[in-house]
XYZ file of C-alpha atoms in Angstrom:
728
model
C 12.613 197.532 -16.110
C 15.141 199.945 -14.603
C 14.868 199.654 -10.852
C 15.219 202.750 -8.664
C 13.270 201.493 -5.651
C 13.716 198.211 -3.820
C 11.832 196.456 -1.039
C 12.836 193.761 1.445
C 11.298 192.293 4.549
C 12.330 189.782 7.159
C 11.198 186.417 5.908
C 11.875 187.238 2.278
C 13.248 184.240 0.444
C 14.143 183.479 -3.111
C 16.990 182.681 -5.417
C 17.623 186.325 -6.238
C 17.862 187.485 -2.634
C 15.565 189.324 -0.194
C 15.556 192.596 -2.163
C 14.077 190.996 -5.293
C 11.527 188.639 -3.853
C 8.855 191.324 -4.225
C 9.513 194.010 -6.807
C 8.347 197.591 -6.366
C 5.877 199.009 -8.848
C 4.768 202.214 -7.151
C 5.151 204.035 -3.830
C 2.953 206.741 -2.379
C 3.976 208.141 0.973
C 3.512 210.930 3.465
C 5.876 212.257 6.097
C 5.487 215.119 8.556
C 7.187 216.477 11.611
C 5.598 215.076 14.801
C 3.539 212.510 12.897
C 4.149 208.865 11.975
C 4.996 208.379 8.324
C 3.126 206.025 6.017
C 4.182 204.530 2.667
C 1.751 202.618 0.497
C 3.755 200.281 -1.732
C 2.521 198.267 -4.690
C 4.579 195.125 -5.258
C 4.661 192.257 -7.646
C 5.901 188.748 -7.038
C 7.451 187.168 -10.106
C 6.066 183.745 -10.780
C 9.488 182.218 -10.198
C 9.715 183.629 -6.660
C 8.244 181.777 -3.650
C 4.603 182.391 -2.888
C 3.821 184.971 -0.179
C 0.762 185.068 2.088
C -0.473 188.431 3.317
C -0.525 187.092 6.854
C 3.208 186.424 6.523
C 3.813 190.045 5.587
C 1.808 191.812 8.297
C 3.945 192.692 11.319
C 7.224 191.921 9.570
C 10.059 194.450 9.653
C 10.858 195.812 6.230
C 12.659 198.574 4.337
C 12.554 200.641 1.167
C 15.792 201.385 -0.619
C 15.652 204.343 -2.996
C 18.379 205.188 -5.485
C 19.125 208.893 -4.994
C 21.164 209.618 -8.163
C 23.397 211.746 -5.901
C 25.604 211.145 -2.885
C 24.848 209.053 -0.912
C 23.738 206.559 -3.526
C 20.770 205.166 -1.588
C 18.225 206.370 0.871
C 16.641 203.920 3.312
C 13.202 203.999 4.867
C 12.756 201.432 7.632
C 9.510 200.270 9.117
C 6.997 197.559 9.839
C 4.372 196.241 7.445
C 1.147 197.429 9.058
C -1.228 195.991 6.457
C -1.064 193.858 3.319
C -3.486 193.149 0.531
C -3.289 190.735 -2.376
C -4.550 192.520 -5.525
C -4.667 189.533 -7.809
C -2.683 187.928 -10.588
C -0.985 189.831 -13.385
C 1.144 188.713 -16.281
C 3.532 186.152 -14.775
C 3.082 187.265 -11.174
C 0.925 188.380 -8.212
C 0.352 191.975 -7.154
C 0.293 193.152 -3.552
C -0.265 196.400 -1.727
C 1.406 196.880 1.646
C 1.618 199.769 4.091
C 5.039 200.501 5.564
C 4.703 202.225 8.946
C 7.288 203.254 11.565
C 8.803 200.496 13.718
C 6.770 201.861 16.631
C 3.430 201.503 14.819
C 2.193 199.153 17.551
C 2.421 202.116 19.925
C -0.449 203.712 17.989
C -2.760 200.772 18.645
C -2.413 199.884 22.320
C -4.361 202.110 24.676
C -3.363 202.308 28.305
C -4.197 204.158 31.484
C -1.171 204.817 33.666
C -0.167 207.279 36.365
C 3.232 208.952 36.688
C 3.905 210.370 40.135
C 6.780 212.723 40.947
C 8.568 212.017 37.663
C 10.306 214.392 35.281
C 8.970 214.748 31.754
C 12.128 213.116 30.456
C 11.567 210.119 32.730
C 7.922 209.853 31.693
C 8.650 209.959 27.969
C 11.614 207.601 28.162
C 9.621 205.136 30.258
C 6.965 205.120 27.530
C 9.407 204.880 24.614
C 11.176 201.850 26.066
C 7.987 199.784 26.420
C 7.415 196.709 24.289
C 4.649 198.541 22.419
C 7.425 200.343 20.512
C 8.508 197.137 18.835
C 10.916 195.588 21.288
C 11.176 198.972 23.031
C 13.276 201.817 21.714
C 16.842 202.116 22.916
C 18.252 205.539 23.719
C 21.001 206.732 21.405
C 23.233 209.656 22.174
C 24.863 211.976 19.694
C 24.264 215.141 17.719
C 22.728 215.409 14.277
C 25.063 214.264 11.555
C 25.013 212.976 7.995
C 23.400 209.521 7.930
C 25.610 206.458 7.598
C 25.652 205.552 3.910
C 23.874 202.426 2.751
C 26.358 200.156 1.000
C 23.734 198.774 -1.394
C 24.120 195.170 -0.243
C 21.335 193.242 -2.011
C 22.421 189.818 -0.822
C 21.040 190.127 2.684
C 18.494 192.094 4.696
C 19.096 193.004 8.347
C 16.164 194.699 10.108
C 17.056 198.052 11.614
C 17.381 198.616 15.338
C 14.741 200.985 16.679
C 16.360 203.812 18.657
C 15.489 207.219 20.031
C 17.570 210.244 20.920
C 17.149 213.674 22.524
C 18.463 216.704 20.652
C 17.078 219.587 22.678
C 18.593 222.953 23.338
C 16.486 223.614 26.455
C 16.082 220.635 28.792
C 15.052 222.667 31.855
C 11.365 221.743 31.885
C 12.162 218.195 30.837
C 14.345 217.741 33.922
C 12.155 219.633 36.413
C 9.858 217.474 38.552
C 7.637 220.487 39.169
C 6.627 220.577 35.505
C 4.299 217.575 35.783
C 4.365 216.141 39.319
C 1.219 214.154 38.518
C 0.752 213.027 34.914
C -1.863 210.588 33.656
C -1.958 208.576 30.460
C -5.691 207.963 30.228
C -7.148 205.699 27.557
C -4.407 206.823 25.208
C -2.063 204.902 23.003
C 1.594 205.216 23.877
C 2.265 207.268 20.752
C -0.667 209.604 21.408
C 0.517 210.086 24.986
C 4.090 210.899 23.998
C 2.950 213.064 21.079
C 0.665 215.067 23.337
C 3.403 215.731 25.870
C 5.909 216.705 23.202
C 3.441 219.006 21.455
C 2.629 220.765 24.721
C 6.336 221.202 25.413
C 7.079 222.522 21.900
C 9.297 219.547 20.997
C 9.001 217.994 17.545
C 9.948 214.508 16.488
C 11.032 213.003 13.208
C 12.620 209.740 12.115
C 16.107 209.348 10.672
C 16.905 206.204 8.686
C 20.446 204.937 8.621
C 22.141 201.698 7.786
C 20.916 199.264 10.451
C 19.206 201.973 12.518
C 15.865 203.704 12.603
C 16.160 206.653 15.023
C 13.272 208.598 16.538
C 14.676 212.094 17.084
C 13.152 214.416 19.692
C 14.319 217.951 19.031
C 13.420 221.574 19.763
C 15.940 223.374 17.530
C 17.376 223.135 14.037
C 20.733 221.937 15.305
C 19.064 218.653 16.132
C 18.013 218.008 12.520
C 19.918 216.715 9.521
C 21.032 219.078 6.806
C 20.874 217.831 3.204
C 24.099 218.582 1.402
C 24.150 220.692 -1.738
C 22.188 223.717 -2.800
C 18.636 223.246 -4.022
C 16.851 225.300 -6.612
C 15.133 225.317 -9.991
C 17.097 223.526 -12.684
C 19.915 222.310 -10.378
C 20.628 218.751 -11.525
C 19.863 216.241 -8.781
C 18.781 219.034 -6.453
C 15.722 220.364 -8.196
C 13.329 222.361 -6.017
C 10.828 224.305 -8.075
C 7.347 225.758 -8.100
C 8.216 227.522 -4.863
C 5.429 229.404 -3.161
C 5.572 231.379 0.072
C 2.764 232.834 2.101
C 1.747 234.433 5.341
C -1.251 234.157 7.666
C -2.753 236.511 10.234
C -1.913 235.236 13.706
C -1.837 236.817 17.202
C 1.387 238.549 18.167
C 1.658 237.254 21.724
C 0.539 234.413 23.969
C -0.333 234.391 27.641
C -1.055 231.595 30.085
C -2.515 231.672 33.546
C -3.177 229.116 36.213
C -4.684 228.700 39.657
C -2.813 226.757 42.293
C -5.170 225.713 45.086
C -2.198 225.336 47.429
C -1.407 229.055 46.968
C -4.682 230.571 45.741
C -3.487 234.182 46.003
C -0.359 233.610 43.949
C -0.257 235.467 40.606
C 0.792 233.029 37.877
C 0.225 235.030 34.689
C 2.920 234.273 32.080
C 3.292 236.181 28.789
C 5.485 236.002 25.711
C 6.736 238.446 24.640
C 6.472 240.034 28.079
C 4.328 243.149 28.187
C 2.772 242.712 24.738
C -0.973 242.455 25.293
C -2.551 243.672 22.066
C -3.725 240.906 19.712
C -2.959 238.242 22.292
C -4.211 234.681 22.695
C -4.863 233.596 26.274
C -5.181 230.114 27.764
C -6.332 228.909 31.169
C -5.383 226.673 32.844
C -1.726 226.740 31.887
C -0.996 223.556 33.888
C 2.275 224.626 35.431
C 1.447 224.576 39.131
C 2.920 227.343 41.257
C 6.093 227.897 39.186
C 5.542 230.939 36.987
C 8.995 230.536 35.444
C 7.858 227.176 34.046
C 4.751 228.851 32.675
C 6.828 231.516 30.981
C 8.676 228.833 29.035
C 5.352 227.360 27.900
C 4.072 230.801 26.896
C 7.214 231.260 24.821
C 6.551 227.949 23.035
C 2.948 229.037 22.326
C 4.171 232.315 20.860
C 6.715 230.471 18.714
C 3.943 228.212 17.448
C 2.114 231.333 16.294
C 5.279 232.289 14.382
C 5.341 228.795 12.861
C 1.811 229.265 11.567
C 2.357 232.844 10.435
C 4.578 232.025 7.424
C 4.776 229.016 5.138
C 6.405 227.790 2.002
C 5.747 224.945 -0.407
C 7.552 223.502 -3.404
C 7.929 220.546 -5.722
C 11.208 218.672 -5.594
C 12.979 215.802 -7.224
C 15.838 215.525 -4.787
C 15.413 212.117 -3.195
C 17.094 212.939 0.136
C 14.557 215.503 1.254
C 12.311 214.299 4.055
C 10.386 215.666 6.987
C 12.831 217.081 9.537
C 15.607 217.783 7.033
C 17.019 221.229 6.327
C 18.063 222.386 2.857
C 19.492 225.542 1.354
C 17.451 227.115 -1.452
C 18.955 229.311 -4.166
C 16.128 230.978 -6.063
C 15.928 233.605 -8.802
C 13.740 235.576 -6.447
C 16.387 236.440 -3.915
C 13.847 237.070 -1.179
C 12.994 233.359 -1.264
C 16.557 232.163 -1.004
C 17.746 230.803 2.309
C 17.518 227.776 4.565
C 14.263 225.892 4.974
C 13.066 223.200 7.340
C 10.936 220.549 5.632
C 7.787 220.125 7.763
C 5.859 217.682 5.584
C 6.352 215.677 2.389
C 4.074 213.860 -0.028
C 5.907 211.301 -2.190
C 5.071 209.558 -5.434
C 7.603 206.991 -6.737
C 7.092 204.849 -9.830
C 9.427 202.163 -10.974
C 10.812 202.972 -14.397
C 9.561 200.623 -17.074
C 6.982 198.845 -14.925
C 3.567 198.153 -16.345
C 2.106 200.594 -13.825
C 3.842 203.645 -15.335
C 3.559 205.588 -18.505
C 6.640 206.583 -20.402
C 6.190 210.320 -19.876
C 5.583 210.154 -16.130
C 8.299 211.380 -13.793
C 9.306 208.388 -11.697
C 9.933 210.471 -8.558
C 7.931 213.518 -7.492
C 7.805 215.206 -4.107
C 5.572 217.982 -2.869
C 6.820 219.521 0.352
C 5.870 222.138 2.904
C 8.605 224.054 4.626
C 9.370 226.758 7.167
C 12.023 229.378 6.576
C 14.960 229.328 8.977
C 15.485 232.943 9.943
C 14.457 236.141 8.196
C 14.911 236.621 4.432
C 18.555 237.051 3.611
C 19.634 235.909 7.077
C 20.529 232.578 8.583
C 18.696 231.722 11.769
C 16.426 229.318 13.568
C 13.128 228.151 12.174
C 11.763 228.106 15.767
C 9.426 225.362 14.623
C 6.932 224.222 17.245
C 4.517 221.388 16.502
C 0.825 222.054 16.403
C -1.061 220.684 19.405
C -3.263 218.316 17.456
C -3.207 215.251 19.715
C -6.360 215.421 21.824
C -5.901 215.828 25.540
C -8.027 213.134 27.202
C -11.197 214.401 28.814
C -13.135 212.458 31.422
C -16.796 213.138 30.898
C -18.795 212.816 34.091
C -17.754 211.254 37.347
C -15.871 208.110 38.286
C -15.329 206.274 41.543
C -12.077 205.261 43.196
C -10.906 203.652 46.427
C -9.010 205.523 49.135
C -5.560 204.001 49.705
C -2.759 203.974 52.254
C 0.929 204.552 51.677
C 2.888 201.461 50.581
C 4.957 201.757 53.760
C 1.808 201.724 55.924
C -0.455 199.361 54.043
C -2.505 198.500 57.155
C -3.331 202.111 58.007
C -7.026 202.888 58.334
C -6.653 206.626 57.739
C -4.265 208.294 55.296
C -4.662 212.057 55.247
C -1.839 214.271 54.045
C -0.746 216.639 51.351
C -0.408 220.380 51.890
C -0.626 221.289 55.551
C -4.083 222.027 56.952
C -5.948 221.090 53.743
C -6.850 217.428 54.280
C -6.179 215.320 51.165
C -6.279 211.599 50.447
C -4.758 209.221 47.931
C -6.955 207.064 45.731
C -6.693 204.135 43.357
C -8.759 204.373 40.214
C -10.413 201.229 38.897
C -8.601 201.662 35.588
C -5.198 201.872 37.289
C -4.102 198.228 37.144
C -0.371 198.818 37.571
C -0.101 196.704 40.735
C 3.677 196.670 40.599
C 3.806 200.440 40.898
C 1.358 200.397 43.807
C 3.775 198.278 45.810
C 6.558 200.856 45.679
C 4.863 204.245 45.428
C 1.613 205.981 46.245
C -1.348 205.251 44.006
C -2.042 208.908 43.198
C -1.175 212.452 44.090
C -2.742 213.995 47.185
C -6.327 214.691 46.130
C -8.491 217.401 47.619
C -11.789 216.350 49.191
C -14.980 218.308 48.677
C -16.642 219.147 51.983
C -20.142 220.354 52.871
C -18.781 223.881 52.986
C -15.320 225.357 53.359
C -14.090 228.775 54.436
C -11.272 230.474 56.287
C -10.886 228.436 59.497
C -14.492 227.316 59.331
C -16.566 224.796 57.441
C -17.079 221.049 57.546
C -14.516 218.281 57.331
C -15.003 214.548 57.002
C -11.964 212.573 55.915
C -12.589 209.478 53.774
C -10.881 206.413 55.186
C -8.739 203.789 53.520
C -10.837 201.276 51.603
C -13.830 203.557 51.166
C -15.191 204.193 47.685
C -15.328 207.850 46.729
C -16.804 209.764 43.795
C -14.163 211.452 41.646
C -14.460 214.435 39.399
C -11.785 216.131 37.333
C -11.312 219.884 36.959
C -11.947 220.770 33.321
C -12.277 217.019 32.748
C -8.483 216.760 33.063
C -7.277 213.386 34.445
C -4.256 215.231 35.864
C -6.536 217.268 38.160
C -8.726 214.904 40.237
C -10.941 215.928 43.138
C -13.106 213.888 45.537
C -16.713 215.088 45.376
C -18.594 212.393 47.276
C -18.651 208.925 48.866
C -20.740 205.863 48.045
C -21.509 202.481 49.576
C -20.847 199.257 47.705
C -21.241 195.505 48.096
C -18.473 195.368 50.715
C -18.889 198.701 52.465
C -22.572 198.667 53.379
C -24.650 201.127 55.447
C -24.973 200.659 59.217
C -28.667 199.782 58.703
C -30.368 198.385 55.628
C -32.038 201.247 53.731
C -34.633 198.770 52.516
C -35.470 197.462 55.988
C -35.325 200.889 57.647
C -35.919 203.519 54.966
C -36.786 206.180 57.555
C -33.517 205.759 59.481
C -30.703 208.212 58.767
C -27.370 208.520 60.500
C -23.830 209.818 60.591
C -21.698 207.050 62.068
C -17.936 206.679 62.322
C -15.938 203.880 63.922
C -13.008 204.635 66.198
C -9.527 204.090 64.819
C -7.894 201.625 65.166
C -11.245 200.081 64.520
C -13.156 198.071 67.071
C -16.872 197.880 67.835
C -17.005 201.399 69.273
C -18.262 204.334 67.250
C -19.577 207.884 67.259
C -23.051 208.378 65.815
C -25.887 210.792 65.309
C -28.974 208.923 64.083
C -32.503 209.952 63.116
C -35.597 207.773 63.032
C -38.397 209.474 61.108
C -41.022 206.710 61.235
C -44.224 208.312 62.485
C -44.916 207.314 66.058
C -41.289 206.242 66.605
C -39.502 209.475 65.839
C -36.129 209.579 67.552
C -32.705 211.227 67.491
C -29.823 209.181 68.879
C -26.435 210.631 69.848
C -23.736 208.080 70.679
C -20.263 209.217 71.751
C -17.516 206.629 71.684
C -15.754 208.440 74.520
C -16.253 212.112 75.352
C -19.066 214.485 74.409
C -18.263 218.192 74.771
C -20.742 221.033 74.338
C -19.901 224.729 74.297
C -22.674 227.363 74.224
C -21.518 230.982 74.301
C -24.992 232.416 74.927
C -28.283 230.753 75.843
C -28.902 227.008 75.842
C -32.563 226.014 75.952
C -33.770 222.453 76.248
C -37.464 221.618 76.095
C -38.579 218.074 76.891
C -42.231 217.223 76.389
C -42.019 213.866 78.170
C -39.459 212.260 80.431
C -35.771 213.035 80.656
C -33.254 210.595 82.079
C -29.566 211.113 82.828
C -27.184 208.287 83.601
C -23.621 209.219 84.576
C -21.167 206.376 85.085
C -18.454 208.583 86.601
C -18.457 212.047 88.088
C -20.728 214.960 87.227
C -19.695 218.579 87.721
C -22.014 221.539 87.227
C -20.610 225.066 87.377
C -22.895 228.109 87.165
C -21.187 231.508 87.214
C -24.371 233.407 88.023
C -27.810 232.307 89.196
C -29.397 228.879 88.952
C -33.099 228.145 89.326
C -34.825 224.766 89.265
C -38.618 224.539 89.228
C -40.206 221.121 89.824
C -43.995 221.165 89.528
C -44.270 217.617 90.856
C -42.081 215.598 93.174
C -38.287 215.600 93.302
C -36.274 212.690 94.669
C -32.527 212.641 95.305
C -30.823 209.300 96.033
C -27.185 209.626 97.081
C -25.351 206.403 97.922
C -22.298 208.192 99.276
C -21.627 211.511 100.943
C -23.333 214.780 100.088
C -21.593 218.062 100.727
C -23.134 221.451 100.112
C -21.054 224.658 100.177
C -22.983 227.946 100.166
C -20.988 231.134 99.902
C -23.806 233.444 101.108
C -27.335 232.864 102.472
C -29.547 229.824 102.112
C -33.337 229.880 102.208
C -35.541 226.826 102.065
C -39.273 227.230 101.635
C -41.521 224.178 102.208
C -45.231 224.636 101.619
C -46.087 221.235 103.159
C -44.343 218.994 105.592
C -40.599 218.451 105.785
C -38.824 215.413 107.099
C -35.143 214.741 107.512
C -34.098 211.170 108.328
C -30.573 210.321 109.420
C -30.510 206.541 109.635
C -27.108 206.213 111.232
C -24.405 208.483 112.518
C -24.922 211.975 113.857
C -26.718 215.084 112.771
C -24.613 218.180 113.342
C -25.621 221.775 112.812
C -22.992 224.418 113.505
C -23.499 228.186 113.465
C -20.107 229.483 114.655
C -20.593 233.125 113.843
C -24.275 233.840 114.574
C -27.519 232.614 116.016
C -29.652 229.585 115.343
C -33.375 230.042 115.305
C -36.054 227.412 114.903
C -39.672 228.491 114.681
C -42.806 226.351 114.535
C -46.297 227.722 114.105
C -47.971 225.024 116.226
C -45.558 222.780 118.014
C -41.830 221.989 118.040
C -41.149 218.391 119.062
C -37.874 216.555 119.756
C -37.809 212.750 119.917
C -34.504 211.428 121.180
C -33.113 209.024 123.791
C -31.018 211.943 125.014
C -31.096 215.699 124.619
C -28.132 217.851 125.504
C -27.715 221.594 125.166
C -24.332 223.158 125.893
C -24.499 226.903 125.677
C -23.558 230.048 127.552
C -27.140 231.084 127.087
C -30.133 228.998 126.071
C -33.227 231.004 125.461
C -36.657 229.798 124.321
C -39.335 232.367 123.516
C -42.674 230.574 123.315
C -46.259 231.095 124.614
C -46.049 227.656 126.152
C -42.827 225.677 126.576
C -43.186 222.078 127.693
C -40.602 219.355 128.327
C -41.807 215.824 129.076
C -40.019 212.638 130.084
C -42.295 209.740 130.877
C -44.999 211.086 133.242
C -42.912 214.013 134.431
C -43.101 217.383 132.764
C -41.956 220.975 132.877
C -44.344 223.540 131.524
C -43.548 227.217 131.085
C -46.191 229.670 130.013
C -46.786 233.354 130.423
C -46.679 234.042 134.237
C -46.484 230.401 135.257
C -43.987 227.614 135.715
C -45.151 224.107 136.543
C -42.962 221.170 137.554
C -44.895 217.881 137.729
C -43.177 214.608 138.787
C -46.024 212.594 137.422
C -46.160 210.744 140.791
C -48.231 213.248 142.711
C -45.607 215.867 143.533
C -46.028 219.196 141.837
C -44.539 222.673 142.109
C -46.389 225.518 140.527
C -45.168 229.074 140.375
C -48.000 231.258 139.301
C -47.824 234.983 139.586
C -46.486 235.756 143.071
C -47.584 232.421 144.522
C -45.670 229.144 144.773
C -47.629 225.982 145.184
C -46.096 222.756 146.371
C -48.388 219.814 146.010
C -47.107 216.466 147.289
C -47.853 213.609 149.579
C -44.779 214.604 151.536
C -42.595 217.670 151.474
C -39.024 217.485 152.657
C -36.683 220.417 153.123
C -33.191 219.148 153.706
C -30.203 221.436 153.840
C -27.433 222.916 155.907
C -29.613 225.904 156.557
C -32.572 227.724 155.149
C -34.849 230.676 155.580
C -38.489 231.060 154.857
C -39.096 234.780 154.775
C -42.362 236.329 153.925
C -43.679 239.861 154.237
C -47.190 238.563 154.773
C -48.826 235.595 156.353
C -47.736 231.940 156.093
C -50.426 229.380 156.678
C -49.814 225.701 157.291
C -52.871 223.541 156.957
C -52.418 219.870 157.746
C -53.801 217.066 159.823
C -50.485 216.982 161.533
C -47.385 219.169 161.565
C -44.137 217.751 162.787
C -40.996 219.702 163.304
C -37.770 218.030 164.193
C -34.812 220.120 165.268
C -32.294 220.564 168.009
C -33.961 223.800 168.834
C -37.255 225.187 167.670
C -37.954 228.832 168.276
C -41.255 230.448 167.796
C -41.568 234.275 167.842
C -37.881 234.777 168.154
């Protein structure tokens, strides 16, 4: 058997060395740009070689070595054995079938949910590539595309290749711009699916280059980042045969446009087109997912348009050159000159059969390749292929709602309220239940600032109720996109329970919020709808302010009670009327002062009493008169009564002043002074009556003058004087 293909894996043992422990019978493989390769290899263990268990093969690093028949002499394909199957015994040996997958095959199997906050795309991708899921984690390698290091054909030993990655991109602007993906979520995706999705959306392809001791994952967006196979290919060229060439074209749109809506700047136009201004036969996508930076969207639109170019033309061929692989570029010389030029290999399907093995027939070609390719430049010209990978990796979609917990900033872990984000919007941060990256939570925020759905929202009006730290909220995602969360509701749970048990009080409803920092005080509006106990409760933790620009009507069918612990001020700019159909009682423990800017009228249909228990009662009328009028009688009860006035005037039908038994009575045409002890003076009409047991006139002098007659009637008249004159 003439051997062209060899296989070795770590753990191989045998007297003939690691490359001959298991002999290759047949290889079938597929390779494509931006896809993991897979090689199905049939092997046979010679009966003289050590026995091999399939469980020993799975997970082991391995390699294929293919004799090229040209320079370099061998081509290597590194990988990991992803599966192994024992096919049974054959003549003097045991057959196996194994699958050789890329070294990062584990990255296709391990799903994760992670959040990247304020990271560049380059940082996100590199963080993912260096995880343990990519074998031991890929190591970044720098350097431009070059011819691979030649394999020296050492069959005495096998050294597993180091897994590396490298960037070969012409345009790194979006990759290095934090605005491109300020909030990026890997949601229930394997690491490879996550990276593939990001690269596809950015128009960056990947392929794998196999060198001596190295297996390099190459991330590239231009042909300069891909290896060129030396020599000219074409029909009948020994060692460089490429034949059965076919080329074709497909109908595709001529331009691509993207648009987006940024809720931070809702009036901002974000339409991006490529080529600019070409709108006929255009494909349009929304949302473009580029925030408020239209220049970033224009780069994405350009990548979409270039993908249309990638799909528009195609080429395929059969080849026997053993160096051609996905991501390699070759030069074709064809009898049909229009087909000559440079081509980028986009996918390959291999069939390799070991010469002389019992699995091959004599007439079969031991090495056949069918490839798909993309022309680099226009016919007859050298140029770029402008290859952009198809966006085939599904973007995760969250169907339905989820819940999350509102969180504080790591620097203020004890905060009860964490509201921020764009000014005047009111956003919160949340931690999703699937986000278990506790180490990240200790050093950075758990999420982006997330908008909160309110009861209604408009320009400077609407409702606002900020969720607080620790509360569970209902999350939705715009277009189902994990990168675009929004809070749509709030729910209670086993820790955060309602203020009252809904089971015990199903008719009780309330809006209640504790003060912050939290204590036992709260604001609340509560409703009790139980028939017979209907009630609305308003509880203000501190102040309660009401503003009514027009009319405020309050109707109370029963009692109304006010309790004011401090001061109460009532200001009425116009009129105020109070109607009390029953009694009204005012109790004032301190001083009452009443200021009236104009007149005051008091109407009392019944009796009126004013009681001043202590102190004085003072009534002052500095600028006018004081009038007191009683329909029957005006009484004063006082130990003393004093009137100080320039003029005191009483206008009454009868005016009477009494003190003990004495009295003064004034009526129309009469004045009566009665001592109450028998002495009385009455002035009635033109007559004066003095009634007394004794009458004394005592003075320095006096005259009794009368125009008429004076009569003295008494049992005795005494006159005492120094001189008494009668008739002059």
